[in-house]
């Protein structure tokens, strides 16, 4: 994948071409990473290696019965490219598993002696400055033995939903315990370095995906959950979504007072437009391109203040406390009022006796030595806010049998369309999301897609840039500083499902529906035109069979046909292109009746007393906009309902 390549370029550049993955200790880091995966994943990986190691693998991939080790470098590249584009889904999946890990490590990991990744200077990446020393303001409970505790309310998860509920209940004088599976990292821990922060702050150390690897799932797992790592975009749901929720799911009261809840949350997390007044070059692409084409674009409201675009590493936690995550707002309020926070604490199940909630059982793992402690907490009320992937898993493990549980998973699937610009873009610098376009938000009735931009640091760029052979891949990486990644964020209609594996962990299945594929492709087609109008010299997609296309600002529509055709021909079968999701929604959805949902209008699980859900999993359908603010408003609303029932 990343071989040693001859070059007549001078100095650092020659070293870059000569640098193979093996010289950066990538195989060992990859092995260490896989060692932390469940046995099933390791078994699958070994099976994959044994296929490509065998002579039949050679026959399958390059039409010659030779094992991978015996192939010439050129044959190996041919074999890998064949794997990436194979008609056998498992081979494409295998290629993605190897490529994503290898390239992420190669472009993000430090040297064994701690020095910076040597690839950074040639791609013009400078890591953010070290975080200023800031004292830790939360004080999680130290757990050093098995224990039993009592409280009024247990809140499971400290993200967008959990943080708000915990604070609102603590404000009302209730005794609250917040249980968070992830660790507590705060400002002075946020180095902005991908290889270091990804495993600490993200679910499954950043490796969460759908079962077939076809959608990469980004979700926070730390104190503050997604709000610690997210990009600050703070939208209210569009009116048509609110109507859809009220009219099709028997939630006629849903919208009542919702604006009051939004307003309260917006005030606490300081949503403002001021932050977006200084767009970075990536966001300016949307402004310039959409203005030129006469398309809609607007500034994005954000829950960040006085950011001044100092670093651009918000995806790895804000070292300056300017992003108003739940860690610096609601969890601070809750713990100041006496709420207890337990971290590295995974809730195994809710305890339910004769239809009434009595508490939870959980496991605390000491991150320094792996020692585990069992804790049982008794409470008459439990609020599950573990996010759309884990909330249904906890309820399934607790024996809830509602057939809707785990179903109706929406992901807002995202494809990127990239533009190459003459001037540097450095998508890793400045405020992440400040411009969006809803030009195609109603491409299909109330459904369609948004254009936004995504920040990309070297590891993420390495993971996603198409690989055709070692040389073309590195040549693309050399352009990294000049690439603007625009994203097509689709409001999905079709949904996926969460089930449990044999260890009780969630398995995510999400086949892209025909409508979602059509929207993603339409987005890639029109996004390229926005790039061209903004002055991109070349545009491209993230398909495994690269689609790169030279452009000019006033290119006639006739010429676009070839590019449009390229998008359609490559298609969106699993693992033929990179698809992301940072917005997991649904799986415990709210509905006015038990036939359609898992919780009622008051966030109470149907048929169980004292058990509530208050996070993204409650969404009745996909929100059609970045969900954080709506999750918080729903959690704020849920807190009032819980208090009313106490
Ligand atoms: C990189 C990224 C960028 C994003 N950008 C934006 C944005 O700009 N605007 C926006 O609106 N949205 C954004 N989002 C999405 C948004 O952050 C999430 O939708 C939101 O945080 C979800 O809230 P939640 O309460 O459902 O779950 P989360 O915030 O994910 O919190 C759930 C918490 O529960 C914990 N947990 C899970 N299982 C257990 C268990 N068994 N026991 C105890 N704890 C458990 C998890 O560790 C996690 O911390 C982004 C997300 C990501 C990942």
XYZ file of C-alpha atoms and ligand atoms in Angstrom:
699
model
C 0.000 0.000 0.000
C 2.724 2.440 0.966
C 5.907 1.100 -0.606
C 9.382 2.586 -0.838
C 9.475 4.544 -4.100
C 12.429 5.939 -6.023
C 12.441 9.674 -6.600
C 14.788 12.299 -7.938
C 13.200 14.985 -5.749
C 15.553 16.611 -3.249
C 15.741 16.365 0.560
C 12.538 15.924 2.545
C 10.566 15.121 -0.555
C 12.904 12.289 -1.525
C 12.649 10.907 2.009
C 8.857 11.049 1.734
C 8.867 8.980 -1.464
C 11.359 6.537 0.006
C 9.416 6.122 3.264
C 7.522 2.820 3.356
C 4.821 2.008 5.905
C 7.142 -0.576 7.465
C 9.770 2.073 8.283
C 7.204 3.877 10.459
C 6.434 0.787 12.533
C 2.976 0.641 10.943
C 2.707 -3.191 10.961
C 3.322 -3.335 14.720
C 0.864 -0.510 15.511
C -1.682 -2.182 13.248
C -1.194 -5.488 15.061
C -1.528 -3.752 18.450
C -4.739 -2.063 17.269
C -6.200 -5.347 16.059
C -5.258 -7.032 19.320
C -7.804 -4.784 21.061
C -10.593 -5.851 18.694
C -13.016 -8.673 19.581
C -11.985 -12.249 18.660
C -14.475 -12.347 15.747
C -12.853 -9.339 14.068
C -9.392 -10.800 14.564
C -10.545 -14.113 13.107
C -11.989 -12.368 10.040
C -8.757 -10.446 9.573
C -6.719 -13.644 9.752
C -9.035 -15.284 7.203
C -8.522 -12.316 4.898
C -4.749 -12.567 5.215
C -4.834 -16.288 4.554
C -6.818 -15.714 1.337
C -4.355 -13.197 -0.049
C -1.404 -15.243 1.194
C -2.549 -18.347 -0.666
C -2.016 -19.110 -4.352
C -5.763 -19.110 -4.914
C -5.757 -15.487 -3.761
C -3.316 -14.670 -6.561
C -5.540 -16.462 -9.048
C -8.558 -14.542 -7.837
C -6.909 -11.139 -7.828
C -4.431 -11.080 -10.720
C -5.289 -14.258 -12.588
C -2.023 -16.014 -11.613
C -1.607 -18.692 -8.932
C 1.017 -16.928 -6.844
C 0.897 -15.933 -3.233
C 1.040 -12.262 -2.293
C 4.564 -12.600 -0.873
C 5.886 -13.983 -4.136
C 4.364 -11.242 -6.280
C 6.479 -8.426 -7.698
C 5.722 -4.958 -6.274
C 3.730 -4.119 -9.423
C 1.710 -7.343 -9.123
C 0.990 -6.578 -5.475
C -0.391 -3.175 -6.425
C -2.474 -4.826 -9.116
C -3.781 -7.332 -6.566
C -4.675 -4.639 -4.030
C -6.447 -2.519 -6.618
C -8.373 -5.598 -7.769
C -9.356 -6.248 -4.162
C -10.544 -2.666 -3.682
C -12.769 -2.920 -6.748
C -13.715 -6.588 -6.627
C -17.247 -7.756 -7.247
C -16.858 -9.850 -4.088
C -18.098 -7.648 -1.254
C -15.889 -9.326 1.380
C -12.741 -8.523 -0.600
C -13.692 -4.844 -0.888
C -14.406 -4.857 2.840
C -11.031 -6.479 3.513
C -9.228 -3.915 1.401
C -10.886 -1.079 3.324
C -9.964 -2.652 6.663
C -6.283 -2.803 5.723
C -6.135 0.482 3.857
C -7.924 2.622 6.430
C -5.820 1.413 9.349
C -2.493 1.489 7.516
C -2.900 4.918 5.993
C -4.333 6.486 9.161
C -1.334 5.277 11.140
C 1.170 6.273 8.438
C -0.024 9.874 8.339
C -0.893 10.428 11.990
C 1.250 8.338 14.350
C 4.323 9.841 16.017
C 7.736 8.171 15.709
C 8.515 5.569 18.393
C 10.712 8.156 20.175
C 7.765 10.584 20.354
C 8.888 12.959 17.601
C 6.220 14.220 15.191
C 5.095 12.155 12.238
C 7.796 12.741 9.588
C 5.241 12.986 6.746
C 3.732 16.198 8.064
C 6.249 18.786 6.772
C 5.996 17.727 3.109
C 2.215 17.915 3.162
C 2.495 21.338 4.912
C 0.728 20.148 8.046
C 1.755 21.831 11.282
C 0.224 20.304 14.416
C -1.680 22.669 16.720
C 0.297 24.310 19.525
C 0.324 22.477 22.869
C -2.828 23.143 24.930
C -2.547 25.756 27.682
C -2.522 24.351 31.214
C -6.098 24.459 32.523
C -7.141 22.901 35.819
C -9.651 20.070 35.762
C -13.023 21.358 36.896
C -14.975 18.127 37.205
C -14.175 15.624 39.901
C -15.341 12.120 39.009
C -15.889 9.730 41.886
C -12.901 7.442 42.461
C -14.006 3.797 42.289
C -11.530 1.386 43.843
C -13.723 -1.562 44.818
C -17.095 -3.132 44.069
C -19.822 -0.954 45.503
C -23.516 -0.214 45.881
C -24.975 3.299 45.729
C -28.422 4.916 45.986
C -29.783 8.000 44.265
C -32.987 9.599 42.939
C -32.037 9.416 39.267
C -29.325 7.665 37.269
C -28.319 9.247 33.962
C -26.491 6.901 31.606
C -24.202 8.805 29.220
C -22.863 12.358 29.571
C -23.275 13.639 25.990
C -25.783 16.004 24.428
C -28.832 14.341 25.988
C -27.395 13.043 29.271
C -25.625 16.274 30.191
C -28.779 18.370 29.881
C -31.046 15.954 31.784
C -28.518 15.610 34.615
C -28.217 19.377 35.078
C -31.952 20.056 34.904
C -32.721 17.374 37.494
C -29.893 18.504 39.771
C -31.216 22.082 39.497
C -34.564 20.815 40.749
C -32.822 19.441 43.858
C -32.745 15.773 42.848
C -29.854 13.517 43.714
C -28.268 12.473 40.392
C -25.538 10.021 39.412
C -24.117 10.273 35.871
C -22.452 7.161 34.475
C -20.108 7.610 31.517
C -18.441 4.754 29.664
C -15.615 6.955 28.334
C -12.842 8.699 30.248
C -12.545 12.240 31.546
C -10.258 14.337 29.371
C -10.304 18.101 29.579
C -8.678 21.167 28.024
C -5.051 20.438 28.911
C -5.378 16.864 27.576
C -6.604 18.044 24.162
C -3.399 17.989 22.114
C -5.293 17.988 18.813
C -3.200 15.054 17.604
C -5.323 12.499 15.814
C -3.394 9.349 16.690
C -3.447 10.237 20.374
C -6.941 11.707 20.747
C -8.991 9.418 18.505
C -8.637 6.355 20.788
C -9.299 8.447 23.913
C -12.348 10.395 22.763
C -14.162 8.303 20.151
C -16.364 5.250 20.340
C -14.403 2.053 19.683
C -11.226 4.139 19.579
C -12.477 5.668 16.309
C -12.981 2.305 14.591
C -16.778 2.101 14.927
C -18.475 1.289 11.653
C -21.365 -0.656 10.238
C -20.916 -4.432 10.314
C -19.711 -4.513 6.692
C -17.434 -1.424 7.126
C -19.444 0.366 4.436
C -20.245 3.372 6.669
C -17.613 4.784 9.019
C -19.370 5.910 12.196
C -17.900 8.765 14.201
C -19.280 9.166 17.724
C -17.819 10.625 20.894
C -17.207 8.403 23.912
C -15.798 10.466 26.758
C -17.108 12.971 29.287
C -19.317 15.236 27.146
C -19.848 12.495 24.518
C -20.350 13.874 21.018
C -20.439 17.467 22.285
C -16.760 17.248 23.253
C -15.627 16.256 19.755
C -18.238 17.812 17.521
C -18.021 20.745 15.181
C -20.321 23.194 17.078
C -22.997 23.481 14.403
C -26.239 24.308 16.233
C -29.410 24.112 14.150
C -33.070 23.876 15.121
C -35.027 21.285 13.106
C -36.774 22.633 10.012
C -40.550 23.223 10.345
C -41.393 20.379 7.982
C -39.535 17.892 10.190
C -41.390 19.089 13.256
C -44.677 18.668 11.388
C -43.684 15.207 10.196
C -42.946 14.163 13.783
C -46.244 15.572 15.019
C -48.441 14.282 12.225
C -47.144 10.854 11.292
C -46.253 9.456 14.703
C -49.092 10.595 16.906
C -46.966 13.189 18.696
C -49.425 16.042 18.401
C -47.976 17.737 21.505
C -44.375 17.413 20.424
C -43.918 20.949 19.114
C -45.705 22.578 22.045
C -43.106 24.524 24.018
C -40.253 23.037 21.930
C -39.097 26.550 21.060
C -38.865 27.397 24.759
C -36.649 24.355 25.280
C -34.500 25.291 22.272
C -34.153 28.850 23.594
C -33.100 27.687 27.046
C -30.455 25.354 25.646
C -29.208 27.925 23.127
C -28.686 30.388 25.919
C -26.759 27.950 28.119
C -24.436 26.817 25.341
C -24.115 30.300 23.862
C -25.319 29.672 20.300
C -24.297 32.614 18.127
C -23.467 33.700 14.586
C -20.505 35.879 15.560
C -18.285 32.772 15.633
C -18.988 32.139 11.952
C -17.948 35.566 10.750
C -14.417 34.415 9.994
C -14.709 31.428 7.652
C -11.663 29.360 6.837
C -10.834 28.733 3.149
C -12.795 25.446 3.118
C -16.003 27.173 4.210
C -15.379 30.049 1.808
C -15.693 27.506 -1.000
C -19.402 27.130 -0.171
C -19.868 30.884 0.062
C -18.026 31.631 -3.201
C -19.323 28.701 -5.222
C -22.951 29.042 -4.137
C -22.952 32.821 -4.650
C -21.613 32.365 -8.167
C -24.255 29.749 -8.998
C -27.071 31.714 -7.344
C -27.512 28.945 -4.751
C -28.664 29.298 -1.175
C -25.965 29.562 1.488
C -25.938 30.934 5.021
C -23.751 31.261 8.061
C -23.947 28.443 10.603
C -24.978 29.185 14.191
C -22.450 27.643 16.580
C -22.014 26.965 20.294
C -18.504 28.406 20.383
C -17.303 31.837 21.309
C -14.059 33.785 21.021
C -12.568 30.869 19.140
C -10.703 33.052 16.658
C -9.941 29.959 14.617
C -6.837 29.351 16.722
C -6.296 25.693 15.926
C -8.912 23.781 13.934
C -8.632 20.663 16.055
C -12.145 20.918 17.593
C -12.781 17.320 16.521
C -10.282 16.296 19.215
C -11.662 18.477 22.017
C -11.367 22.247 22.479
C -8.222 23.187 24.441
C -9.415 26.790 24.936
C -12.901 26.042 26.433
C -14.469 28.079 23.649
C -16.653 25.211 22.427
C -19.542 25.020 24.875
C -19.733 21.242 25.150
C -21.756 19.658 27.953
C -18.413 19.126 29.699
C -17.984 22.872 30.213
C -21.696 23.727 30.614
C -24.362 21.305 31.789
C -22.076 18.750 33.447
C -20.360 21.583 35.288
C -23.779 22.849 36.455
C -24.878 19.366 37.475
C -21.753 18.510 39.457
C -21.623 22.000 41.049
C -25.092 21.174 42.373
C -23.921 17.885 43.828
C -24.480 15.395 40.995
C -21.949 12.555 41.122
C -20.048 11.584 37.964
C -18.542 8.135 37.468
C -16.310 7.671 34.422
C -14.952 4.610 32.607
C -18.243 3.123 33.741
C -20.217 1.040 31.282
C -23.819 0.263 32.180
C -24.490 -3.402 31.563
C -28.217 -3.463 32.202
C -31.140 -1.706 33.784
C -32.631 -3.542 36.750
C -36.378 -3.969 36.299
C -38.684 -5.732 38.739
C -42.289 -6.450 37.732
C -42.345 -3.607 35.186
C -40.707 -1.083 37.535
C -37.170 0.252 37.231
C -35.024 -0.221 40.333
C -31.544 0.798 39.157
C -28.635 -0.346 37.003
C -25.677 -2.668 37.169
C -22.460 -1.391 35.636
C -18.761 -2.149 35.278
C -16.039 0.377 36.024
C -12.670 -0.289 34.408
C -9.533 1.333 35.802
C -7.792 2.569 32.620
C -4.357 2.386 34.230
C -4.395 -1.364 34.908
C -7.587 -2.791 33.376
C -8.948 -3.880 36.789
C -12.759 -4.029 36.800
C -15.232 -3.249 39.556
C -18.922 -4.102 39.650
C -21.223 -1.390 40.808
C -24.925 -1.575 41.480
C -26.875 1.636 41.830
C -30.427 1.696 43.105
C -32.782 4.401 41.879
C -36.471 4.563 40.997
C -35.668 6.483 37.817
C -33.104 5.762 35.115
C -32.526 7.960 32.066
C -30.731 6.259 29.200
C -28.712 8.712 27.071
C -25.956 6.508 25.687
C -26.475 7.575 22.056
C -28.279 5.849 19.202
C -25.866 2.921 19.025
C -25.657 2.080 22.725
C -29.036 3.113 24.170
C -30.886 0.315 22.341
C -28.082 -2.099 23.257
C -28.561 -1.358 26.976
C -32.340 -1.778 26.674
C -31.968 -5.010 24.709
C -29.562 -6.351 27.351
C -32.134 -5.367 29.982
C -34.789 -7.578 28.443
C -37.016 -4.924 26.823
C -38.845 -6.698 24.050
C -40.516 -3.899 22.064
C -40.090 -4.888 18.371
C -39.220 -1.275 17.465
C -36.169 -1.359 19.719
C -32.962 -1.008 17.667
C -34.911 -0.340 14.482
C -35.282 2.993 12.687
C -31.593 3.861 12.777
C -30.832 6.925 10.674
C -27.294 8.004 9.906
C -27.440 11.111 7.680
C -25.023 9.324 5.325
C -22.269 11.622 4.085
C -20.151 11.501 0.931
C -17.373 13.950 0.249
C -16.618 15.751 -2.961
C -13.177 17.266 -3.007
C -11.834 20.314 -4.824
C -8.157 20.975 -5.520
C -7.247 24.672 -5.349
C -4.212 26.635 -6.405
C -3.997 28.506 -3.091
C -3.595 26.542 0.122
C -6.820 25.493 1.851
C -5.422 23.637 4.883
C -8.737 22.085 5.822
C -7.279 21.406 9.290
C -7.103 25.084 10.254
C -9.713 27.553 11.531
C -13.338 27.226 12.663
C -14.638 23.993 11.242
C -18.172 24.653 10.009
C -19.292 28.208 9.322
C -21.159 27.970 5.993
C -23.851 25.623 4.662
C -26.172 25.404 1.701
C -29.742 24.102 1.678
C -30.058 24.473 -2.085
C -30.931 20.769 -2.362
C -32.582 20.250 1.037
C -35.873 19.632 -0.762
C -34.511 17.720 -3.726
C -37.203 15.102 -3.049
C -40.184 16.558 -1.190
C -39.144 17.288 2.385
C -36.058 15.173 1.862
C -32.741 15.973 0.228
C -29.249 16.987 1.299
C -27.170 19.797 2.761
C -23.743 20.961 1.691
C -21.343 21.565 4.567
C -17.588 21.172 4.888
C -15.564 18.771 6.997
C -12.267 19.398 8.723
C -9.636 16.861 7.732
C -6.330 16.151 9.435
C -3.598 14.039 7.792
C -4.708 10.664 9.202
C -8.278 11.158 8.047
C -7.137 12.439 4.660
C -4.828 9.441 4.323
C -7.671 7.064 5.145
C -10.053 8.492 2.599
C -7.995 9.546 -0.405
C -8.400 6.979 -3.214
C -5.634 4.425 -3.626
C -4.817 3.244 -7.136
C -1.155 2.433 -6.574
C 1.566 3.534 -4.208
C 2.798 6.367 -6.403
C -0.528 7.938 -7.372
C -1.681 7.729 -3.748
C 1.354 9.572 -2.408
C 1.077 12.143 -5.194
C -2.502 12.871 -4.072
C -1.347 13.180 -0.462
C 1.215 15.785 -1.524
C -1.739 17.951 -2.575
C -3.476 17.548 0.824
C -3.015 21.189 1.841
C -4.755 22.340 -1.349
C -7.833 20.150 -1.007
C -11.207 21.396 0.258
C -13.533 18.594 1.358
C -17.197 19.508 0.883
C -19.710 17.075 2.316
C -23.093 15.978 1.033
C -25.219 15.236 4.105
C -28.340 13.300 3.180
C -31.562 13.263 5.184
C -32.171 9.525 5.019
C -35.569 7.902 4.596
C -34.578 4.269 4.801
C -33.188 3.078 8.068
C -30.857 0.502 9.579
C -30.935 -1.546 12.738
C -28.982 -2.280 15.918
C -28.823 -5.856 17.206
C -26.523 -7.442 19.782
C -23.495 -9.642 19.190
C -22.837 -12.558 21.511
C -20.993 -10.296 23.949
C -24.024 -7.974 24.137
C -22.297 -5.243 22.112
C -24.181 -3.419 19.344
C -23.923 -4.554 15.728
C -24.883 -1.884 13.211
C -26.533 -2.819 9.921
C -27.345 -0.031 7.527
C -27.787 -0.815 3.840
C -27.944 2.379 1.765
C -31.362 2.602 0.123
C -31.974 3.559 -3.505
C -33.145 7.030 -2.512
C -30.070 7.647 -0.308
C -27.756 6.516 -3.115
C -29.528 8.801 -5.569
C -29.168 11.791 -3.229
C -25.502 11.079 -2.504
C -24.756 10.861 -6.216
C -26.726 14.013 -6.984
C -24.786 15.727 -4.214
C -21.450 14.593 -5.629
C -22.496 15.906 -9.037
C -23.687 19.321 -7.867
C -20.991 19.657 -5.206
C -18.376 19.407 -7.945
C -20.038 22.305 -9.752
C -19.953 24.380 -6.552
C -16.229 23.649 -6.286
C -15.663 24.605 -9.912
C -17.616 27.837 -9.460
C -15.457 28.568 -6.408
C -12.320 28.228 -8.530
C -11.233 24.602 -8.056
C -8.792 23.396 -10.703
C -9.802 19.771 -10.233
C -12.622 17.967 -8.470
C -12.963 14.398 -7.313
C -14.821 11.837 -5.255
C -13.618 9.247 -2.745
C -14.435 6.178 -4.825
C -11.996 3.276 -4.787
C -11.793 3.635 -8.563
C -10.612 7.250 -8.520
C -12.742 9.870 -10.227
C -10.683 13.013 -10.727
C -11.793 15.646 -13.188
C -10.141 18.889 -14.386
C -12.483 21.865 -14.241
C -12.736 25.564 -14.940
C -15.146 28.122 -13.441
C -17.386 28.436 -16.504
C -17.201 24.919 -17.840
C -20.174 24.188 -20.121
C -22.797 21.741 -18.820
C -22.017 19.493 -21.776
C -18.554 18.758 -20.314
C -19.963 17.877 -16.906
C -21.790 14.901 -18.458
C -18.618 12.824 -18.404
C -18.076 13.502 -14.706
C -21.753 12.877 -13.892
C -21.546 9.580 -15.750
C -18.394 8.672 -13.791
C -20.262 9.165 -10.517
C -23.125 6.951 -11.665
C -20.880 4.221 -13.112
C -18.892 3.888 -9.889
C -22.101 3.535 -7.922
C -22.406 3.204 -4.179
C -22.291 -0.492 -3.461
C -20.761 -1.131 -0.025
C -17.078 -0.183 0.172
C -16.831 1.217 -3.341
C -16.631 4.695 -1.881
C -16.024 6.264 1.519
C -19.294 7.005 3.342
C -19.347 8.543 6.813
C -21.860 9.270 9.520
C -21.385 11.576 12.492
C -25.144 11.734 13.168
C -26.619 8.508 14.476
C -30.340 8.958 15.238
C -33.373 6.835 16.095
C -33.366 3.222 17.463
C -35.535 4.029 20.536
C -37.864 6.324 18.729
C -40.592 8.406 20.257
C -44.146 7.775 19.067
C -47.661 8.354 20.293
C -48.296 4.609 20.405
C -46.369 1.455 21.193
C -46.831 0.025 17.707
C -44.560 2.680 16.235
C -42.123 3.558 18.966
C -40.109 2.606 22.038
C -40.853 5.660 24.190
C -43.895 7.870 24.621
C -44.273 11.623 24.301
C -42.802 11.980 27.828
C -39.661 9.969 26.915
C -40.881 7.059 29.079
C -40.220 3.534 27.767
C -43.593 1.986 26.944
C -44.716 -0.452 29.628
C -41.823 0.164 32.075
C -42.244 2.500 35.029
C -39.338 4.857 35.767
C -37.274 4.147 32.631
C -36.652 7.066 30.255
C -34.584 7.693 27.115
C -33.280 11.184 26.302
C -30.747 11.311 23.471
C -30.521 11.072 19.673
C -32.107 7.631 19.778
C -35.481 9.264 20.557
C -35.750 10.943 17.134
C -38.901 9.820 15.319
C -37.209 10.234 11.895
C -33.944 11.761 10.668
C -33.730 15.415 11.701
C -32.466 16.679 8.344
C -29.979 18.958 10.115
C -27.086 18.508 12.512
C -28.835 17.014 15.539
C -27.040 18.215 18.699
C -29.273 21.172 19.511
C -32.460 19.160 18.976
C -31.171 16.338 21.180
C -30.498 18.902 23.897
C -33.926 20.517 23.494
C -35.597 17.086 23.684
C -33.544 16.254 26.789
C -34.534 19.586 28.351
C -38.160 18.779 27.618
C -37.724 15.240 28.985
C -36.329 16.601 32.266
C -39.567 18.535 32.827
C -41.613 15.389 32.139
C -39.473 13.340 34.539
C -39.814 15.979 37.261
C -43.556 16.140 36.738
C -43.750 12.401 37.408
C -41.635 12.500 40.603
C -16.933 14.328 14.787
C -18.361 14.725 15.052
C -18.811 15.977 14.665
C -20.129 16.349 14.902
N -20.518 17.627 14.614
C -21.763 18.025 14.965
C -22.143 19.385 14.842
O -21.338 20.244 14.481
N -23.432 19.719 15.157
C -24.340 18.788 15.572
O -25.509 19.150 15.774
N -23.983 17.506 15.737
C -22.711 17.110 15.480
N -22.326 15.831 15.719
C -23.318 14.896 16.257
C -23.604 15.129 17.732
O -22.418 15.401 18.449
C -24.294 13.896 18.273
O -25.440 13.686 17.499
C -24.683 14.033 19.724
O -23.569 14.250 20.548
C -25.406 12.769 20.173
O -25.899 13.005 21.463
P -26.358 11.787 22.360
O -26.726 12.333 23.684
O -27.340 10.996 21.612
O -25.066 10.854 22.496
P -23.564 11.218 22.783
O -23.330 12.674 22.816
O -22.782 10.413 21.819
O -23.343 10.672 24.256
C -23.515 9.334 24.586
C -22.518 8.982 25.677
O -22.924 7.748 26.263
C -21.789 6.988 26.575
N -22.178 5.572 26.670
C -22.415 4.707 25.661
N -22.727 3.489 26.165
C -22.687 3.600 27.504
C -22.901 2.680 28.562
N -23.228 1.399 28.335
N -22.732 3.111 29.833
C -22.403 4.405 30.105
N -22.190 5.314 29.113
C -22.342 4.921 27.830
C -20.841 7.287 25.438
O -19.511 7.017 25.823
C -21.109 8.757 25.159
O -20.203 9.595 25.831
C -21.011 15.430 15.502
C -20.567 14.185 15.903
C -19.237 13.827 15.698
C -18.766 12.494 16.144
